[in-house]
Tab-separated table of C-alpha atoms and ligand atoms in Angstrom:
chain	number	residue	atom	x	y	z
P	1	MET	CA	10.964	-19.684	0.226
P	2	ASN	CA	8.289	-21.344	-1.676
P	3	LEU	CA	5.371	-18.897	-2.224
P	4	ALA	CA	3.527	-21.564	-4.660
P	5	ARG	CA	2.754	-23.491	-1.329
P	6	PHE	CA	0.047	-20.711	-0.505
P	7	PRO	CA	-3.289	-20.178	-2.484
P	8	ARG	CA	-3.353	-17.669	-4.577
P	9	ARG	CA	-5.941	-15.789	-6.904
P	10	ARG	CA	-4.236	-14.172	-9.811
P	11	TYR	CA	-5.419	-10.244	-10.094
P	12	THR	CA	-2.293	-8.890	-12.543
P	13	PRO	CA	-1.567	-10.880	-15.178
P	14	HIS	CA	1.996	-9.690	-15.746
P	15	PRO	CA	4.717	-8.140	-13.738
P	16	THR	CA	4.285	-4.088	-12.910
P	17	PRO	CA	6.501	-1.955	-15.083
P	18	LEU	CA	9.894	-0.942	-13.563
P	19	GLU	CA	10.717	2.242	-15.296
P	20	PRO	CA	13.537	5.178	-14.983
P	21	LEU	CA	12.536	8.674	-13.618
P	22	THR	CA	14.776	10.468	-15.926
P	23	HIS	CA	13.304	13.764	-15.361
P	24	LEU	CA	12.883	13.678	-12.015
P	25	SER	CA	16.476	12.122	-11.306
P	26	LYS	CA	18.118	15.253	-13.728
P	27	HIS	CA	15.679	17.657	-11.725
P	28	LEU	CA	17.092	16.730	-8.428
P	29	GLY	CA	20.661	16.140	-9.534
P	30	GLY	CA	21.155	13.129	-7.149
P	31	PRO	CA	20.893	9.748	-7.381
P	32	GLU	CA	19.167	7.734	-10.467
P	33	ILE	CA	15.744	7.275	-9.412
P	34	TRP	CA	13.501	4.234	-10.564
P	35	ILE	CA	9.955	3.312	-10.106
P	36	LYS	CA	8.006	-0.152	-9.459
P	37	ARG	CA	4.890	0.873	-10.897
P	38	ASP	CA	2.313	-1.035	-8.550
P	39	ASP	CA	0.081	1.493	-9.393
P	40	LEU	CA	-0.681	-0.685	-12.177
P	41	THR	CA	-1.616	-3.769	-10.510
P	42	GLY	CA	-5.139	-5.261	-11.629
P	43	LEU	CA	-8.586	-4.402	-10.080
P	44	THR	CA	-10.241	-1.136	-10.275
P	45	GLY	CA	-7.865	1.511	-10.168
P	46	GLY	CA	-4.725	-0.795	-9.010
P	47	GLY	CA	-2.658	-0.280	-6.080
P	48	ASN	CA	-0.904	-2.445	-3.456
P	49	LYS	CA	-3.630	-3.752	-2.067
P	50	THR	CA	-4.351	-6.050	-4.921
P	51	ARG	CA	-1.129	-7.907	-4.396
P	52	LYS	CA	-2.398	-8.789	-0.799
P	53	LEU	CA	-5.819	-9.921	-1.709
P	54	GLU	CA	-4.252	-12.315	-4.094
P	55	PHE	CA	-3.737	-14.339	-1.092
P	56	LEU	CA	-6.508	-13.263	1.243
P	57	VAL	CA	-9.184	-13.741	-0.968
P	58	ALA	CA	-7.955	-17.342	-1.929
P	59	ASP	CA	-7.970	-18.264	1.950
P	60	ALA	CA	-11.742	-16.486	1.971
P	61	LEU	CA	-12.765	-18.803	-0.807
P	62	ALA	CA	-11.264	-21.985	0.544
P	63	GLN	CA	-13.065	-21.564	3.619
P	64	GLY	CA	-16.303	-21.061	1.508
P	65	ALA	CA	-16.994	-17.441	2.490
P	66	ASP	CA	-19.675	-15.317	0.325
P	67	THR	CA	-18.821	-11.981	1.964
P	68	LEU	CA	-15.874	-9.738	2.196
P	69	VAL	CA	-16.044	-7.584	5.602
P	70	THR	CA	-13.003	-4.971	5.892
P	71	VAL	CA	-12.204	-1.400	7.269
P	72	GLY	CA	-10.582	1.715	5.939
P	73	ALA	CA	-10.450	5.500	6.009
P	74	PRO	CA	-13.174	7.328	4.290
P	75	GLN	CA	-10.550	7.700	1.312
P	76	SER	CA	-9.518	3.896	1.745
P	77	ASN	CA	-8.014	2.330	-1.541
P	78	HIS	CA	-7.743	-1.068	0.596
P	79	CYS	CA	-11.681	-0.656	0.733
P	80	ARG	CA	-11.811	-0.018	-2.872
P	81	LEU	CA	-9.880	-2.998	-3.984
P	82	THR	CA	-11.607	-5.504	-1.340
P	83	LEU	CA	-14.628	-4.353	-2.979
P	84	ALA	CA	-13.192	-4.857	-6.463
P	85	ALA	CA	-11.796	-8.177	-5.772
P	86	ALA	CA	-15.279	-8.983	-4.371
P	87	VAL	CA	-17.001	-8.093	-7.397
P	88	LYS	CA	-14.508	-9.928	-9.499
P	89	GLU	CA	-15.173	-13.053	-7.586
P	90	GLY	CA	-19.069	-12.767	-7.478
P	91	LEU	CA	-18.760	-12.230	-3.668
P	92	LYS	CA	-20.719	-9.419	-1.567
P	93	CYS	CA	-18.700	-6.795	0.302
P	94	ARG	CA	-19.517	-4.757	3.451
P	95	LEU	CA	-17.326	-1.895	4.505
P	96	VAL	CA	-16.608	-0.366	8.055
P	97	ILE	CA	-15.319	3.212	7.517
P	98	GLU	CA	-13.412	4.488	10.136
P	99	GLU	CA	-13.610	8.418	10.452
P	100	ARG	CA	-10.152	8.771	11.517
P	101	VAL	CA	-9.661	12.541	11.044
P	102	PRO	CA	-13.284	14.032	12.921
P	103	GLY	CA	-15.205	15.626	10.245
P	104	THR	CA	-13.699	14.059	7.338
P	105	TYR	CA	-16.437	11.505	6.200
P	106	ASP	CA	-18.668	13.045	3.557
P	107	PRO	CA	-20.821	10.097	2.096
P	108	LYS	CA	-21.097	12.417	-1.175
P	109	ALA	CA	-17.398	12.691	-1.565
P	110	SER	CA	-15.546	12.093	-4.964
P	111	GLY	CA	-12.745	9.622	-5.446
P	112	ASN	CA	-12.774	6.193	-3.558
P	113	ASN	CA	-15.707	6.928	-1.615
P	114	PHE	CA	-17.617	7.637	-5.247
P	115	LEU	CA	-16.467	4.340	-6.309
P	116	PHE	CA	-17.517	2.322	-3.322
P	117	ASP	CA	-21.478	3.141	-4.575
P	118	LEU	CA	-20.272	2.740	-8.293
P	119	LEU	CA	-18.812	-0.765	-7.526
P	120	GLY	CA	-21.980	-1.590	-5.465
P	121	VAL	CA	-21.018	-2.076	-1.712
P	122	GLU	CA	-23.643	-4.095	0.166
P	123	SER	CA	-23.314	-1.920	3.063
P	124	LEU	CA	-21.206	0.552	4.455
P	125	SER	CA	-21.119	1.346	8.221
P	126	PRO	CA	-19.086	4.915	8.982
P	127	VAL	CA	-17.678	4.746	12.767
P	128	LYS	CA	-15.841	7.337	14.864
P	129	ALA	CA	-12.294	7.321	15.459
P	130	GLY	CA	-11.172	5.410	18.479
P	131	THR	CA	-13.881	2.516	17.948
P	132	ASP	CA	-12.867	-1.278	18.456
P	133	LEU	CA	-12.777	-1.836	14.647
P	134	ALA	CA	-11.996	-5.641	15.171
P	135	HIS	CA	-15.289	-5.545	17.321
P	136	GLU	CA	-17.086	-3.649	14.542
P	137	MET	CA	-16.220	-5.977	11.736
P	138	GLN	CA	-17.323	-8.874	14.000
P	139	ARG	CA	-20.498	-7.284	14.496
P	140	VAL	CA	-20.976	-7.146	10.894
P	141	ALA	CA	-19.893	-10.426	10.309
P	142	GLY	CA	-22.779	-11.637	12.655
P	143	GLU	CA	-25.341	-9.473	10.457
P	144	VAL	CA	-23.991	-11.787	7.510
P	145	ALA	CA	-23.888	-15.047	9.482
P	146	ARG	CA	-27.815	-14.226	10.675
P	147	GLU	CA	-28.881	-14.261	7.040
P	148	GLY	CA	-27.512	-17.708	6.533
P	149	ARG	CA	-24.219	-16.409	4.900
P	150	LYS	CA	-20.447	-16.617	5.540
P	151	ALA	CA	-18.418	-13.482	6.167
P	152	TYR	CA	-14.304	-13.478	5.442
P	153	VAL	CA	-13.033	-10.457	7.856
P	154	ILE	CA	-9.802	-8.753	6.370
P	155	PRO	CA	-8.122	-6.388	8.632
P	156	GLY	CA	-7.225	-2.929	7.752
P	157	GLY	CA	-4.909	-2.578	4.875
P	158	GLY	CA	-5.093	-6.545	4.608
P	159	SER	CA	-1.954	-6.385	6.975
P	160	ASN	CA	-1.559	-9.757	8.204
P	161	PRO	CA	0.911	-12.356	7.185
P	162	LEU	CA	-1.176	-13.804	4.727
P	163	GLY	CA	-1.608	-10.255	3.147
P	164	ALA	CA	1.905	-9.581	3.376
P	165	LEU	CA	2.857	-12.438	1.442
P	166	GLY	CA	1.658	-10.279	-1.654
P	167	TYR	CA	4.787	-7.928	-1.040
P	168	VAL	CA	6.964	-11.069	-0.782
P	169	ALA	CA	6.408	-11.696	-4.076
P	170	CYS	CA	6.658	-8.401	-5.171
P	171	ALA	CA	10.010	-8.320	-4.065
P	172	GLU	CA	10.673	-11.773	-5.767
P	173	GLU	CA	9.198	-9.987	-9.045
P	174	LEU	CA	11.632	-6.626	-8.373
P	175	MET	CA	14.720	-8.774	-8.007
P	176	ALA	CA	13.696	-10.819	-11.271
P	177	GLN	CA	13.280	-7.600	-13.351
P	178	SER	CA	16.562	-5.995	-11.826
P	179	PHE	CA	18.373	-8.934	-12.987
P	180	ASP	CA	16.349	-9.215	-16.378
P	181	GLN	CA	16.923	-5.311	-17.082
P	182	GLY	CA	20.500	-5.457	-15.710
P	183	VAL	CA	19.798	-2.720	-13.211
P	184	ALA	CA	21.406	-3.096	-9.523
P	185	PHE	CA	19.689	-0.853	-7.014
P	186	ASP	CA	21.260	0.541	-3.900
P	187	GLN	CA	18.053	1.402	-1.895
P	188	ALA	CA	14.545	1.168	-1.886
P	189	VAL	CA	11.660	3.603	-0.661
P	190	CYS	CA	8.196	2.705	0.239
P	191	ALA	CA	5.425	4.091	2.140
P	192	SER	CA	4.569	2.567	5.647
P	193	GLY	CA	1.039	2.792	6.671
P	194	SER	CA	-0.641	-0.306	8.275
P	195	ALA	CA	2.564	-1.928	7.650
P	196	GLY	CA	1.801	-5.018	5.363
P	197	THR	CA	3.673	-3.915	2.719
P	198	HIS	CA	6.682	-2.882	4.086
P	199	ALA	CA	6.860	-5.723	6.189
P	200	GLY	CA	6.192	-7.956	3.196
P	201	PHE	CA	8.585	-6.412	0.848
P	202	LEU	CA	11.561	-6.372	3.451
P	203	VAL	CA	10.893	-10.251	4.101
P	204	GLY	CA	11.007	-11.072	0.390
P	205	LEU	CA	14.173	-9.030	0.108
P	206	LEU	CA	15.791	-10.802	3.072
P	207	GLY	CA	14.408	-14.099	1.759
P	208	THR	CA	16.102	-13.666	-1.721
P	209	HIS	CA	19.205	-12.526	-0.272
P	210	ALA	CA	18.888	-9.073	-2.482
P	211	HIS	CA	20.952	-7.131	-0.307
P	212	LEU	CA	18.820	-4.041	-0.812
P	213	PRO	CA	17.886	-1.897	2.004
P	214	VAL	CA	14.366	-0.431	2.459
P	215	THR	CA	13.482	2.923	3.877
P	216	GLY	CA	9.986	3.283	4.797
P	217	ILE	CA	8.164	6.561	5.101
P	218	ASN	CA	5.392	6.718	7.606
P	219	VAL	CA	2.199	8.320	6.881
P	220	ARG	CA	0.804	8.280	10.409
P	221	ARG	CA	2.762	6.738	13.244
P	222	PRO	CA	5.888	8.207	15.146
P	223	ARG	CA	8.917	6.286	13.945
P	224	ALA	CA	9.461	3.864	17.158
P	225	GLU	CA	5.690	2.672	16.803
P	226	GLN	CA	5.873	2.312	13.404
P	227	GLU	CA	9.147	0.376	13.510
P	228	GLY	CA	7.626	-1.755	16.057
P	229	ASN	CA	4.814	-2.663	14.142
P	230	VAL	CA	6.496	-3.436	10.823
P	231	HIS	CA	9.013	-5.668	12.964
P	232	GLY	CA	6.294	-7.583	14.546
P	233	LEU	CA	4.513	-8.429	11.182
P	234	ALA	CA	7.818	-8.929	9.384
P	235	GLN	CA	8.743	-11.598	12.075
P	236	ALA	CA	5.121	-13.405	12.036
P	237	THR	CA	5.584	-13.238	7.754
P	238	ALA	CA	9.221	-15.046	8.072
P	239	GLU	CA	7.770	-17.219	10.349
P	240	LEU	CA	5.094	-18.292	7.992
P	241	LEU	CA	7.512	-18.902	5.219
P	242	GLY	CA	9.763	-20.871	7.540
P	243	LEU	CA	12.581	-18.027	7.185
P	244	PRO	CA	15.277	-17.278	10.218
P	245	ALA	CA	13.919	-13.957	12.381
P	246	VAL	CA	14.136	-10.406	10.732
P	247	PRO	CA	17.134	-8.269	12.501
P	248	ARG	CA	15.320	-5.402	14.147
P	249	GLU	CA	17.917	-2.904	12.566
P	250	SER	CA	16.534	-3.812	9.170
P	251	VAL	CA	13.524	-1.881	9.488
P	252	VAL	CA	13.657	1.603	8.980
P	253	ALA	CA	10.573	3.927	9.369
P	254	LEU	CA	11.055	7.541	8.990
P	255	ASP	CA	8.383	9.897	10.558
P	256	GLU	CA	9.528	13.216	9.347
P	257	TRP	CA	6.615	13.585	6.515
P	258	VAL	CA	3.544	12.513	8.362
P	259	GLY	CA	2.988	16.443	9.117
P	260	PRO	CA	0.190	17.072	11.171
P	261	GLY	CA	-1.281	13.555	10.753
P	262	TYR	CA	-2.897	10.778	8.672
P	263	SER	CA	-4.103	11.907	5.503
P	264	ILE	CA	-3.918	15.542	6.111
P	265	PRO	CA	-1.980	17.429	3.515
P	266	THR	CA	1.569	18.914	3.750
P	267	ASP	CA	3.285	21.214	1.323
P	268	ASP	CA	6.078	18.834	0.544
P	269	MET	CA	3.159	16.307	-0.541
P	270	VAL	CA	1.849	18.831	-3.025
P	271	GLU	CA	4.948	19.614	-4.045
P	272	ALA	CA	5.816	15.848	-4.734
P	273	VAL	CA	2.473	15.238	-6.393
P	274	ARG	CA	2.699	18.236	-8.821
P	275	LEU	CA	6.442	17.386	-9.687
P	276	VAL	CA	6.321	14.060	-10.327
P	277	ALA	CA	2.759	14.530	-12.498
P	278	SER	CA	4.594	17.189	-14.396
P	279	LEU	CA	7.805	15.838	-15.165
P	280	GLU	CA	6.879	12.181	-15.471
P	281	GLY	CA	3.290	11.559	-16.196
P	282	VAL	CA	2.816	9.778	-13.041
P	283	LEU	CA	0.152	10.148	-10.716
P	284	LEU	CA	0.871	9.681	-7.117
P	285	ASP	CA	-1.648	10.249	-4.165
P	286	PRO	CA	-2.372	12.883	-1.324
P	287	VAL	CA	-2.277	10.075	1.486
P	288	TYR	CA	0.265	7.690	1.013
P	289	THR	CA	2.932	8.058	-2.286
P	290	GLY	CA	2.475	11.990	-2.258
P	291	LYS	CA	4.212	11.839	1.490
P	292	ALA	CA	6.381	8.897	0.376
P	293	MET	CA	7.831	10.744	-2.691
P	294	ALA	CA	8.422	13.608	-0.283
P	295	GLY	CA	10.416	11.615	1.803
P	296	LEU	CA	12.552	10.283	-1.070
P	297	ILE	CA	12.942	13.924	-2.146
P	298	GLY	CA	13.819	15.324	0.943
P	299	LEU	CA	16.409	12.733	1.532
P	300	VAL	CA	18.127	13.409	-1.985
P	301	ARG	CA	18.130	17.100	-0.895
P	302	ARG	CA	19.584	16.639	2.248
P	303	GLY	CA	22.460	14.338	0.751
P	304	HIS	CA	21.254	11.017	2.282
P	305	PHE	CA	20.873	9.719	-1.157
P	306	LYS	CA	24.113	10.201	-3.455
P	307	LYS	CA	25.124	10.909	-6.845
P	308	GLY	CA	26.088	7.582	-8.283
P	309	GLN	CA	23.275	5.491	-6.372
P	310	ARG	CA	20.280	4.283	-7.875
P	311	ILE	CA	17.143	4.277	-5.753
P	312	VAL	CA	13.978	2.365	-6.607
P	313	PHE	CA	10.484	4.044	-5.407
P	314	LEU	CA	7.712	1.524	-4.810
P	315	HIS	CA	4.669	3.276	-6.243
P	316	THR	CA	1.859	1.605	-4.256
P	317	GLY	CA	-1.032	3.485	-5.960
P	318	GLY	CA	-3.884	5.447	-4.569
P	319	SER	CA	-4.425	7.978	-7.676
P	320	PRO	CA	-8.283	8.002	-7.324
P	321	GLY	CA	-8.009	9.709	-4.005
P	322	LEU	CA	-6.583	12.612	-6.342
P	323	TYR	CA	-10.079	13.560	-7.035
P	324	ALA	CA	-11.047	14.097	-3.440
P	325	TYR	CA	-8.426	16.593	-2.598
P	326	GLN	CA	-8.294	18.884	-6.064
P	327	SER	CA	-8.787	21.956	-4.007
P	328	VAL	CA	-5.622	21.331	-2.187
P	329	LEU	CA	-3.506	20.016	-5.087
P	330	GLN	CA	-4.606	22.357	-8.011
P	331	SER	CA	-2.492	25.486	-8.673
M	401	PLP	C1	-2.490	1.217	1.850
M	401	PLP	C2	-1.805	1.995	0.750
M	401	PLP	C3	-0.292	2.266	1.627
M	401	PLP	C4	0.605	1.607	2.700
M	401	PLP	O1	0.434	0.210	2.616
M	401	PLP	P1	0.403	-0.509	3.958
M	401	PLP	O2	0.549	-1.887	3.745
M	401	PLP	O3	-1.069	-0.304	4.933
M	401	PLP	O4	1.668	-0.054	4.675
M	401	PLP	C5	0.527	3.009	0.452
M	401	PLP	N1	0.118	3.431	-0.595
M	401	PLP	C6	-1.099	3.256	-0.913
M	401	PLP	C7	-1.897	4.016	-2.086
M	401	PLP	C8	-2.049	2.613	0.073
M	401	PLP	O5	-3.572	2.742	-0.217
């Protein structure tokens, strides 16, 4: 693998911390749990999309674009970070907001929605669930073109092979830290949504011959569908890097912690968010990392991850979303 062959902007000037969660590990009485703090990446509020945007925005600039167009849910961290990258680069940004759960779009909501306004989004187009999002983004790009400008369209979650390179880079960074700090991991756990993080991370671990299996915890889709999505994107990412095919059995995306649906709170999520905040001072989020950590805790409690093992949890960010869910999370 040679990631230096791909144009990249740098938004995080240092590796994100890799830390033990001593109190949580003791509380659960199972394996030793560590955390990779990708909630502390650069750009406003941090999170996993920052790594994908390093490659995507470099491509946008190479193509001479002056406007980023993307799509996300009403509390999208991806939209916040795409807008933040645009601000940093002196570009404009237009967002398509998909009301994935009917009735959840509130233009006055707190959290990420508030930050869209504060960071100066150029336009925001709310659309209903089931809308053809690629078509909607092309419509917005057309508006930009009619003003004599040039749009660069980024897919939902920044999840295409170029975006996934951000998580190939994260895997390389994690393995270097693991060696530096003298800690070897038996398993990695991450949230699995639009699939770019899970796919890129998996390809990076396979490409570095890390022998570190990844368990994805789904936040939206049933297991078979999500594993198909992750595998497809992992294959395309491996191809971009000139790596061999990705074994289908290396893709694991469990769906037992989704609950009633994407972004809908669950009791397990609330427990995980409150537990990690009060024991470790680390903020998870209600939509992704709260459910992913609920999955990790569930797997420890049922004996899937055991004492003597060392697990690394990839913290993909999202804490600004907490402020839109205060009523669900407060005791
Ligand atoms: C987008 C997101 C994820 C999921 O990453 P994907 O690459 O979309 O699968 C996880 N955590 C947070 C906080 C996110 O914003």
